[in-house]
Coordinates of C-alpha atoms in Angstrom, one line a residue:
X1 CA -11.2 34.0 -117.1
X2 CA -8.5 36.5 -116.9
X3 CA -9.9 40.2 -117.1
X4 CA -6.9 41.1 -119.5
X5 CA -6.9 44.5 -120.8
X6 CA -9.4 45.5 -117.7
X7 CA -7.5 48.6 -117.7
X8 CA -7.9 49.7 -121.1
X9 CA -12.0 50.1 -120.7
X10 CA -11.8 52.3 -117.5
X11 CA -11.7 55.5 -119.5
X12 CA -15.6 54.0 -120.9
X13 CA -16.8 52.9 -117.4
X14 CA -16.1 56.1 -116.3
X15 CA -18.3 57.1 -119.2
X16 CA -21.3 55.2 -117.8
X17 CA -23.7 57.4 -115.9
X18 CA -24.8 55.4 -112.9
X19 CA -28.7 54.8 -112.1
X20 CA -29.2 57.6 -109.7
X21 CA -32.8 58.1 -109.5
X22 CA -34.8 55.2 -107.8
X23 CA -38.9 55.0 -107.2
X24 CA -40.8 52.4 -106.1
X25 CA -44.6 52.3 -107.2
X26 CA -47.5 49.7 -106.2
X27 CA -48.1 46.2 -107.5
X28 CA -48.0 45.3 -110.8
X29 CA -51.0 43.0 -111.5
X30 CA -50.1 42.5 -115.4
X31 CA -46.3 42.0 -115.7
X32 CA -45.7 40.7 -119.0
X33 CA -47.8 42.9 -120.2
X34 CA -46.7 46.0 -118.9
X35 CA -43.0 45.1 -120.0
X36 CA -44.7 44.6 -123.1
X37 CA -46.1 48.0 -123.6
X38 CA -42.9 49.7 -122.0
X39 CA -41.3 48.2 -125.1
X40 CA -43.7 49.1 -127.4
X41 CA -43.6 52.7 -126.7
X42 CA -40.1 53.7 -128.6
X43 CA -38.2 54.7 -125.3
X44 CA -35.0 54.3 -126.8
X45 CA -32.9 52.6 -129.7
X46 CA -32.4 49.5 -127.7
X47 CA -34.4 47.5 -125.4
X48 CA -34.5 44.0 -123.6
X49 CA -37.8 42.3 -121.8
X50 CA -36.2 39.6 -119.6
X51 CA -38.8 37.4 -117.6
X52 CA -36.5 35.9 -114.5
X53 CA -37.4 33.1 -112.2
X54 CA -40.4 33.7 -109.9
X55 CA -42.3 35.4 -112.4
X56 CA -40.4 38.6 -112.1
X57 CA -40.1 40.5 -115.3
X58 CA -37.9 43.4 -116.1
X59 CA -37.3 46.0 -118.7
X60 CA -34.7 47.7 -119.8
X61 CA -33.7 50.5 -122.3
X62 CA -31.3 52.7 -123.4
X63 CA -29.5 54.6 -126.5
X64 CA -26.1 54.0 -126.9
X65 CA -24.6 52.7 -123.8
X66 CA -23.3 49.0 -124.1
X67 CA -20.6 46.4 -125.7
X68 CA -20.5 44.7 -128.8
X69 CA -17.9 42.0 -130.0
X70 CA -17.0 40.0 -132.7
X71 CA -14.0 37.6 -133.8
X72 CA -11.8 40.5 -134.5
X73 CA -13.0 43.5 -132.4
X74 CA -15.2 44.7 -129.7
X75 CA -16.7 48.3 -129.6
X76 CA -17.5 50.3 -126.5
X77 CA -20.2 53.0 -126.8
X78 CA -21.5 55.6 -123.7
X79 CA -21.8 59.3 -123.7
X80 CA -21.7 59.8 -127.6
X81 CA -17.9 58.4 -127.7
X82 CA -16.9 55.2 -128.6
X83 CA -13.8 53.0 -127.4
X84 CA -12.5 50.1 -129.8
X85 CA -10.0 47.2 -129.3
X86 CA -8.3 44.0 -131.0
X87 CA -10.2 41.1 -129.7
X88 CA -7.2 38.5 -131.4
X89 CA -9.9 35.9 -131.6
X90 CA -11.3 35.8 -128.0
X91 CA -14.2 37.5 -127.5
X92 CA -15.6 36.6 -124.9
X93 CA -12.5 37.6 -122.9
X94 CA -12.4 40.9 -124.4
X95 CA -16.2 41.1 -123.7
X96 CA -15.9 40.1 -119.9
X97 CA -13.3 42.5 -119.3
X98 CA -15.1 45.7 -120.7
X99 CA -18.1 44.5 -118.5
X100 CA -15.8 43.9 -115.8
X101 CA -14.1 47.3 -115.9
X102 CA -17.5 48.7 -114.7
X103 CA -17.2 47.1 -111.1
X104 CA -15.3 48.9 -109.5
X105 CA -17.2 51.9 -110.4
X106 CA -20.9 50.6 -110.1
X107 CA -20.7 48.1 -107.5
X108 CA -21.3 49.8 -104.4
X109 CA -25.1 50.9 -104.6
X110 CA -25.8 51.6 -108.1
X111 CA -29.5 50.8 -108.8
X112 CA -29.7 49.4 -104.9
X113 CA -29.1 45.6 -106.0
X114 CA -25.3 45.2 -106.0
X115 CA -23.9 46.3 -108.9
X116 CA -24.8 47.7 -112.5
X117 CA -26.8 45.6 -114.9
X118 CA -26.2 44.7 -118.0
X119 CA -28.4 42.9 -120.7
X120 CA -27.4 41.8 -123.9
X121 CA -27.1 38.3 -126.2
X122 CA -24.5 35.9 -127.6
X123 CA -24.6 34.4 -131.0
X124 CA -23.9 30.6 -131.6
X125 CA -21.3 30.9 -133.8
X126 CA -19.5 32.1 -130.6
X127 CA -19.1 28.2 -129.9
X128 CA -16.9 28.1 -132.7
X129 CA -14.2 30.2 -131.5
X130 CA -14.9 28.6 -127.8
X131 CA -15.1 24.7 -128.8
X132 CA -14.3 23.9 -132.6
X133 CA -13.1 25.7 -135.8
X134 CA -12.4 29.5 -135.5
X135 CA -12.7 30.2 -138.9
X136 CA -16.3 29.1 -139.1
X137 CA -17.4 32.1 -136.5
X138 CA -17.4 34.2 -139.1
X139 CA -17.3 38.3 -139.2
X140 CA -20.9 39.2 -137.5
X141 CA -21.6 40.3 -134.2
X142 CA -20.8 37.3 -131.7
X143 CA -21.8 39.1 -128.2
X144 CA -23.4 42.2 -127.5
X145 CA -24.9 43.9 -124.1
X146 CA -26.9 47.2 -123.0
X147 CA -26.0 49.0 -119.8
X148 CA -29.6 50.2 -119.3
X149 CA -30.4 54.1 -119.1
X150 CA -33.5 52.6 -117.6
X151 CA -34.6 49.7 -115.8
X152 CA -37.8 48.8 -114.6
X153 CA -38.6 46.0 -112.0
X154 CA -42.5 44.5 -112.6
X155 CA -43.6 41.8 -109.9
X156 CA -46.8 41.4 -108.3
X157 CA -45.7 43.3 -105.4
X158 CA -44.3 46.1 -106.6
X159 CA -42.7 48.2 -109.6
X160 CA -39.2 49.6 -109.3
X161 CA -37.9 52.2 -111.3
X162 CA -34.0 52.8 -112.0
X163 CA -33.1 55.5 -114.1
X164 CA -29.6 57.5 -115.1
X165 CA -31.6 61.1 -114.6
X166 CA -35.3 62.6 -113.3
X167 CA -36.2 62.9 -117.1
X168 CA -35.8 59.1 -117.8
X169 CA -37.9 57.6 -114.8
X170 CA -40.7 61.1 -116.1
X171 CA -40.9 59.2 -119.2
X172 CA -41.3 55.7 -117.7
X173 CA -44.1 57.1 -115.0
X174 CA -46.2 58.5 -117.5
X175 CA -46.4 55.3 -119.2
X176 CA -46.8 53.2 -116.5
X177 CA -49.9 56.0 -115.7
X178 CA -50.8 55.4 -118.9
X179 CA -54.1 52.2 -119.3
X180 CA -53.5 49.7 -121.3
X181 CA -54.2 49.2 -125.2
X182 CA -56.3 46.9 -126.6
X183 CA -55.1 43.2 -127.4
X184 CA -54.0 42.6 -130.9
X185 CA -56.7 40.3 -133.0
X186 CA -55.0 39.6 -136.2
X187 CA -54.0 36.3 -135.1
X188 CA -53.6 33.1 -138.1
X189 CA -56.1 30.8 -138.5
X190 CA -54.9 26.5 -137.6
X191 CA -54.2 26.2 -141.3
X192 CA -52.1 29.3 -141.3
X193 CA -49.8 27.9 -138.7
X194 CA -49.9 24.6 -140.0
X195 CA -48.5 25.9 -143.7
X196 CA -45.5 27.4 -141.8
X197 CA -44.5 24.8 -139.5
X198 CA -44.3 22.4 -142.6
X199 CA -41.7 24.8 -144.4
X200 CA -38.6 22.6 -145.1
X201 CA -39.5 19.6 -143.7
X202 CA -38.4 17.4 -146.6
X203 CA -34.6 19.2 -146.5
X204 CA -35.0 18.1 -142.8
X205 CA -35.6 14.8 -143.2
X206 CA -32.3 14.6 -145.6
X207 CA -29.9 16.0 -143.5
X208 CA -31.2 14.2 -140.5
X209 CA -30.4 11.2 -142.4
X210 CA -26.7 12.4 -143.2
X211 CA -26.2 12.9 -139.5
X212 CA -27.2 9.6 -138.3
X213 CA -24.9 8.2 -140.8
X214 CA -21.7 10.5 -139.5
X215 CA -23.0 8.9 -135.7
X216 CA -23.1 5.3 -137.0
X217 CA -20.0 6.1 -138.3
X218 CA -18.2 6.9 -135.0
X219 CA -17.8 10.7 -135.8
X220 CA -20.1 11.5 -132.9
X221 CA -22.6 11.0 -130.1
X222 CA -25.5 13.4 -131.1
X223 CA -26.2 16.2 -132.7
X224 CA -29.1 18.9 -132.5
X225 CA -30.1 19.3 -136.2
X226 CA -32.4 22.3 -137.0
X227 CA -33.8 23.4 -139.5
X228 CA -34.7 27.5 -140.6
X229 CA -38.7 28.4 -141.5
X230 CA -38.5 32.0 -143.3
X231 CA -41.6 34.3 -143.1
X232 CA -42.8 36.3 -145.3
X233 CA -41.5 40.1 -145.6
X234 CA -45.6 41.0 -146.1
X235 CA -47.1 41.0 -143.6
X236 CA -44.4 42.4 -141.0
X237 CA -44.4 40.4 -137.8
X238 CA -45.2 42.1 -134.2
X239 CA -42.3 41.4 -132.4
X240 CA -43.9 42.7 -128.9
X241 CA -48.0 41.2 -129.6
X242 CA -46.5 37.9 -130.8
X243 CA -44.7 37.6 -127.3
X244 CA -47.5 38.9 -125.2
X245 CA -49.5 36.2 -126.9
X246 CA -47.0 33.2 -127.0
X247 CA -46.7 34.1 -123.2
X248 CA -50.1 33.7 -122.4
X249 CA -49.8 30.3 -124.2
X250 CA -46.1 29.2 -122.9
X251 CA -44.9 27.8 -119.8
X252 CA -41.0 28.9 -120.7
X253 CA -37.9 28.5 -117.7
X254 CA -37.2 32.1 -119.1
X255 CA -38.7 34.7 -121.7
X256 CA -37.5 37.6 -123.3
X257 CA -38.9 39.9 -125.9
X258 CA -36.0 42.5 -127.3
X259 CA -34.5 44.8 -130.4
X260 CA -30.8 44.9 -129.6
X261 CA -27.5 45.0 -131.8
X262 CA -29.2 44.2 -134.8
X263 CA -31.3 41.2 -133.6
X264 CA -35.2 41.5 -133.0
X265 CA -36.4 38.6 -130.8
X266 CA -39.7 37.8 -129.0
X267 CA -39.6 33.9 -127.4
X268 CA -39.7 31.5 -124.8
X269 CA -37.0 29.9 -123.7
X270 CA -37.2 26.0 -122.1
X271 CA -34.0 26.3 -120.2
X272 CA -31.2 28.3 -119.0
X273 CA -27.7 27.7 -120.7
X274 CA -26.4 28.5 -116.8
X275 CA -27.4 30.4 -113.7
X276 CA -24.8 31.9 -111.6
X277 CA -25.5 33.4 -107.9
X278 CA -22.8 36.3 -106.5
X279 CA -22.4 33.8 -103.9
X280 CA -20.6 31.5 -106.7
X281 CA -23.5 29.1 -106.9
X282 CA -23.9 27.8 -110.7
X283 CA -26.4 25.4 -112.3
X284 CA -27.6 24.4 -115.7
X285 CA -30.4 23.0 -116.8
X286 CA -30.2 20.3 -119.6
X287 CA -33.5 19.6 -121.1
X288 CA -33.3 16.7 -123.8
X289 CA -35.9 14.3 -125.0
X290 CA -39.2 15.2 -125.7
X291 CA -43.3 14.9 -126.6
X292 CA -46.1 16.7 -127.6
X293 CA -48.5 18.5 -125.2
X294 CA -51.7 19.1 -126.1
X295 CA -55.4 19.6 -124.3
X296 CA -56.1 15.7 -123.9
X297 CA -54.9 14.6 -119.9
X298 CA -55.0 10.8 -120.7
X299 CA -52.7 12.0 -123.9
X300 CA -50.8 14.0 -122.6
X301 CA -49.9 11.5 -119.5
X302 CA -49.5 8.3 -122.2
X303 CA -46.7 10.5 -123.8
X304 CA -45.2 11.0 -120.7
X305 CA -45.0 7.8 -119.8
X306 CA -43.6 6.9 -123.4
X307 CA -41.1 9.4 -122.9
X308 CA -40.0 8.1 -119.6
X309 CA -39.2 4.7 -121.3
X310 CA -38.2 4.9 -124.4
X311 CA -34.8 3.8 -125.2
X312 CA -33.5 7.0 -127.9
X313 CA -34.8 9.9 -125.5
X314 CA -33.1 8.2 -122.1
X315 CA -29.7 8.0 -123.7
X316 CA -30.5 12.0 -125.1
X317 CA -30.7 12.7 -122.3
X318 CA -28.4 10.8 -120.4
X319 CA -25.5 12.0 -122.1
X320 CA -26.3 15.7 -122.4
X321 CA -26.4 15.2 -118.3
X322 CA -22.9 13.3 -118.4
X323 CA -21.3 16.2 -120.7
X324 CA -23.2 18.7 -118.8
X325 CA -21.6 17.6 -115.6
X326 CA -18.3 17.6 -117.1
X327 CA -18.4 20.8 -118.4
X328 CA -19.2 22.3 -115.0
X329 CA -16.8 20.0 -113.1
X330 CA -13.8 22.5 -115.4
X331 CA -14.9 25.8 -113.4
X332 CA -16.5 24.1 -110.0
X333 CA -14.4 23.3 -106.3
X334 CA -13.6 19.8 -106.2
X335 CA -16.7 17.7 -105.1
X336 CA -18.9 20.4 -105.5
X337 CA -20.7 19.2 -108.6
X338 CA -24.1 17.3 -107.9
X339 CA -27.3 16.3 -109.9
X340 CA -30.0 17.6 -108.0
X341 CA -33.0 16.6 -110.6
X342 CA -32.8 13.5 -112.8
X343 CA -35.1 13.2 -115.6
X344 CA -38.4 15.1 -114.3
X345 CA -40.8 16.0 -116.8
X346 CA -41.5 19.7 -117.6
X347 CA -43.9 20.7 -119.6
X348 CA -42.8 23.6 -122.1
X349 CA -45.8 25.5 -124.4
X350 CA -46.4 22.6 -127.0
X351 CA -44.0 20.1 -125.7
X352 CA -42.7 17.9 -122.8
X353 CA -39.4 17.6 -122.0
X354 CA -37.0 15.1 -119.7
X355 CA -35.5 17.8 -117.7
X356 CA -32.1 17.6 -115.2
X357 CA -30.4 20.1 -112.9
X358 CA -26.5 19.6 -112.8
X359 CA -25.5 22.1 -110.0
X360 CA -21.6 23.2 -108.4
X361 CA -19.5 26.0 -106.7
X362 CA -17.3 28.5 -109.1
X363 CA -13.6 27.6 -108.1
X364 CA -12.0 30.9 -105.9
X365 CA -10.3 31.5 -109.2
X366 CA -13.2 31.4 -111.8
X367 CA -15.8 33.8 -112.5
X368 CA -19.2 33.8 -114.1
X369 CA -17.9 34.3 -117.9
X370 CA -15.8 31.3 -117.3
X371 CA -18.9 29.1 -116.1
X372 CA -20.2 30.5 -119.6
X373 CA -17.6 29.9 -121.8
X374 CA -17.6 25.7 -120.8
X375 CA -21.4 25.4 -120.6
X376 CA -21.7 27.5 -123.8
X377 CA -23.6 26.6 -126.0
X378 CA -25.9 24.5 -124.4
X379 CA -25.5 20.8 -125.4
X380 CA -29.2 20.8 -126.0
X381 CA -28.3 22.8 -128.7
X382 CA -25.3 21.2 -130.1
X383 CA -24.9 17.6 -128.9
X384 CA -22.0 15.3 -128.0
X385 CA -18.9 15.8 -128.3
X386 CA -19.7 19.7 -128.6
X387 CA -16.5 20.0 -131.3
X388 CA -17.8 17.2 -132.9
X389 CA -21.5 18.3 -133.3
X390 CA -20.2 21.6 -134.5
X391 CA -18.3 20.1 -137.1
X392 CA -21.6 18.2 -137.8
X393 CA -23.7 21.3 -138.0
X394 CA -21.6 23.1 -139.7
X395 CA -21.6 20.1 -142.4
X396 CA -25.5 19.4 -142.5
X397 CA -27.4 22.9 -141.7
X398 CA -27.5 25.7 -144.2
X399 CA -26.5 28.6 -143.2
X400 CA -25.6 30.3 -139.6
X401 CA -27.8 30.2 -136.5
X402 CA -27.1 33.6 -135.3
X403 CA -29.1 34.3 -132.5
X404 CA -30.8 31.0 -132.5
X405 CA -29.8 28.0 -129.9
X406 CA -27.4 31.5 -128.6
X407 CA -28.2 33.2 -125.4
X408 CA -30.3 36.2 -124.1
X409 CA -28.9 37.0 -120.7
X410 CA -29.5 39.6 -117.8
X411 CA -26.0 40.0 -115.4
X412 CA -24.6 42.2 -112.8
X413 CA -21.6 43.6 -112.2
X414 CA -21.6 41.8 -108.2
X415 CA -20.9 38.6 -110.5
X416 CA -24.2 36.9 -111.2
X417 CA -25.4 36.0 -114.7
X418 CA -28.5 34.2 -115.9
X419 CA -28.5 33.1 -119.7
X420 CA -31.4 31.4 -121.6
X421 CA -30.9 29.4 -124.7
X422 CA -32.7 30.7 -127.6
X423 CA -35.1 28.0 -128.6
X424 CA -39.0 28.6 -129.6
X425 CA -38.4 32.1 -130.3
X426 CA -39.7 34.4 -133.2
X427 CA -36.0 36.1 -134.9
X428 CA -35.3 39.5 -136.9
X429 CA -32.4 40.8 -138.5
X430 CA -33.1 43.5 -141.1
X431 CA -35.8 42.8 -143.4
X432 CA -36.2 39.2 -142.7
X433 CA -38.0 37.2 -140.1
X434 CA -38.1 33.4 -139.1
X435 CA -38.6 30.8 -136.6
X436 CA -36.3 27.6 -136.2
X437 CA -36.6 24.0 -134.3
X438 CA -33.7 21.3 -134.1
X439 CA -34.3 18.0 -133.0
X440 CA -31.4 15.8 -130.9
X441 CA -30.3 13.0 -133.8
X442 CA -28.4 10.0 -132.0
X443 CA -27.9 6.6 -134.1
X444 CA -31.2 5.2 -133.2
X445 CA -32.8 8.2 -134.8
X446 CA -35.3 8.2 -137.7
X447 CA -36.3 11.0 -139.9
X448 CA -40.3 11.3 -139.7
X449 CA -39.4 11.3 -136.1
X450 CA -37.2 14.3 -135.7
X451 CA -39.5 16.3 -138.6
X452 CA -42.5 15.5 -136.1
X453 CA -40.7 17.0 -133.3
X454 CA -39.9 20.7 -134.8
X455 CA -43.1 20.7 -135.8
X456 CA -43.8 20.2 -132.0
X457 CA -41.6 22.5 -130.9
X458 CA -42.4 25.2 -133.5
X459 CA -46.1 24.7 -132.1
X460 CA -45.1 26.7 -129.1
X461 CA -44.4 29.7 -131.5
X462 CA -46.1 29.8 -134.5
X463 CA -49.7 29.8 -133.7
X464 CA -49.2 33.0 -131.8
X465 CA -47.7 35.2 -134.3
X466 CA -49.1 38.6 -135.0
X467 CA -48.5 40.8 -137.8
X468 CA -49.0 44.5 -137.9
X469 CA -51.2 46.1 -140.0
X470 CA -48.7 49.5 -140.9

């Protein structure tokens, strides 16, 4: 992806104050929820939890200091000023370039990893400008990162503190010094969770028909169908307890708890919409086809069997891989494409899921926003052809997904990126709260089928809501 108007954002990378104070403390024994607690404590305007591979998690805040785009403009904020630009209906361009404009400046040392970090999200209606029908983006945010004022490492090992001045990383010590609070124990009762999970399902069950009848008709392979479950405005949901608990229940590829650009978001993400490595190494992770997992063994391994042969969830599955793999072939060397997994079984929360690994090299002349802008969004969470399945969402689902089957990500400035799709999370915007769960339709799909699975999926969410009591 061409950096275009690199130039133009120096003046506001310039306006970035590196992460000049480092510390290093002892082991963290409770990372989730320290990172929990760090968010809690109203640091800043903005903050991002981001739980990486290897069970590292990391937190990160800061007032003021980021990028956000839409269709028509993207806005640079740091040090109280605040840059603007034409985006002309590329976005993500505009948005790669600002980011990009910090390298040269933050590369060499800054925060002792190689290169600034950035954290941020990407909106699904971005696929519309990327893949289908530009108008139907629409005028709200479509991308939006935080350069961190603060950013605190949590592993087992250790705690690392990065921090723009001494009076940040003050702040984060005496809250790290600080013991823990007591768990949250306003927690809903089976019944509770049951009621919301069934919100809508009828609705469902009608537009799930409408889409196997566009597939039968040729129009398409596939498409994720979701459907929206609205809470109520009374009581107000715990963004940060209803994480700490759904983690404790979960067993996500990724999770990330955050209050950024508008968006409020506590879940716990299946799969990554890509990885990318400084060394050029990208992968992605299609998960497609699932089952229920509950506390029955014998169950449990029945389903997985059933999933493992049953004709609708192979060819899911099988063509997310193929488009997967296509998608990646665009941006990777020659013959550097492989599958290195085919249809394991990973369990995720609630669910099982047929899981693959499509892995490649960038080409010399590609960069990480270009591996995002083919594998975005995830064909797990749009379906085949991705123009096609927009065109089919756009038809059948009410409303815009925003956030939802989007991207939380955590990147560098050296070139690596790591996004997660936004399934099985709790969403905020404003006064309003939700969940939402989709369901891959193909021809051989049946209603009471796809209804049953977001009600599995929304399992891995809903029971572990909390609500605060203010």
């Amino acid at each position: 992806m061409s950096t275009g108007s690199r130039t133009a954002w120096e003046g506001w990378a310039r306006s970035v104050p590196p992460l000049a104070c480092t510390s290093t403390r002892g082991p963290c024994p409770d990372p989730a929820a320290t990172a929990t607690r760090l968010a809690r404590a109203g640091l800043a305007e903005q903050y991002v939890v981001y739980e990486a591979e290897g069970g590292v998690w990391h937190f990160a805040a800061g007032s003021g200091t980021g990028v956000t785009a839409d269709a028509g403009g993207i806005t640079a904020r740091a040090a109280g000023r605040t840059w603007t630009s034409r985006t002309d209906g590329r976005p993500l361009e505009s948005f790669a370039a600002a980011l990009s404009a910090l390298a040269a400046l933050h590369d060499e040392g800054d925060g002792g990893d190689g290169g600034r970090r950035f954290y941020g999200w990407a909106a699904f209606e971005l696929a519309h400008l990327l893949h289908a029908d530009p108008a139907a983006a629409g005028d709200h945010p479509l991308l939006c990162a935080l350069v961190p004022s603060v950013e605190v490492t949590l592993t087992g090992d250790r705690t690392v503190v990065r921090a723009v001045d001494e009076a940040w990383a003050r702040k984060v010590a005496d809250l790290l010094a600080e013991p823990p609070a007591a768990a949250s124990r306003d927690e809903p009762t089976r019944e509770a969770a049951e009621a919301v999970i069934a919100v809508g399902t009828a609705a469902y069950g009608r537009a799930v028909s409408r889409t196997v009848g566009d597939i039968r008709a040729g129009l398409l392979e596939k498409a994720v169908v979701s459907r929206r479950v609205p809470l109520p405005a009374r009581p107000r949901p715990d963004f940060p307890a209803t994480y700490l608990a759904g983690r404790r229940a979960n067993t996500p590829a990724r999770s990330y708890l955050l209050d950024l650009g508008g968006y409020r978001a506590a879940g716990f993400s299946p799969e990554t919409v890509l990885e990318v490595r400084e060394d050029g190494r990208v992968s992605t992770q299609p998960l497609a086809g699932t089952r229920a997992l509950g506390e029955d063994p014998e169950e449990n391994e029945r389903r997985r069997v059933e999933l493992l042969s049953d004709p609708k969830e192979i060819h899911e599955h099988a063509v997310s891989v193929r488009l997967a793999w296509d998608e990646m072939a665009a941006v990777c060397r020659p013959g550097s494409v492989v599958v290195e997994e085919f249809m394991a079984v990973r369990p995720r929360g609630s669910v099982q899921h047929l899981a693959s690994r499509v892995t490649g090299r960038l080409r010399a002349d590609a960069g990480p926003w270009d591996a995002f802008a083919s594998l975005f969004p995830a064909i797990t969470a749009t379906g085949v052809s991705k123009r096609a399945a927009l065109q089919a969402l756009a038809r059948h689902e009410e409303g815009p997904r925003g956030l939802y089957g989007g991207a939380v990500f955590r990147g560098s400035t050296a070139g690596d990126l790591d996004a997660a799709l936004v399934l099985r999370t709790l969403i905020g915007a404003g006064e309003e709260a939700w969940l939402r769960a989709g369901a891959g339709v193909t021809g051989q799909s049946s209603p009471e089928r796809e209804i049953e699975e977001t009600c599995e999926k929304l399992r891995s969410v809903a029971p572990y809501l909390r609500f605060s009591t203010d």
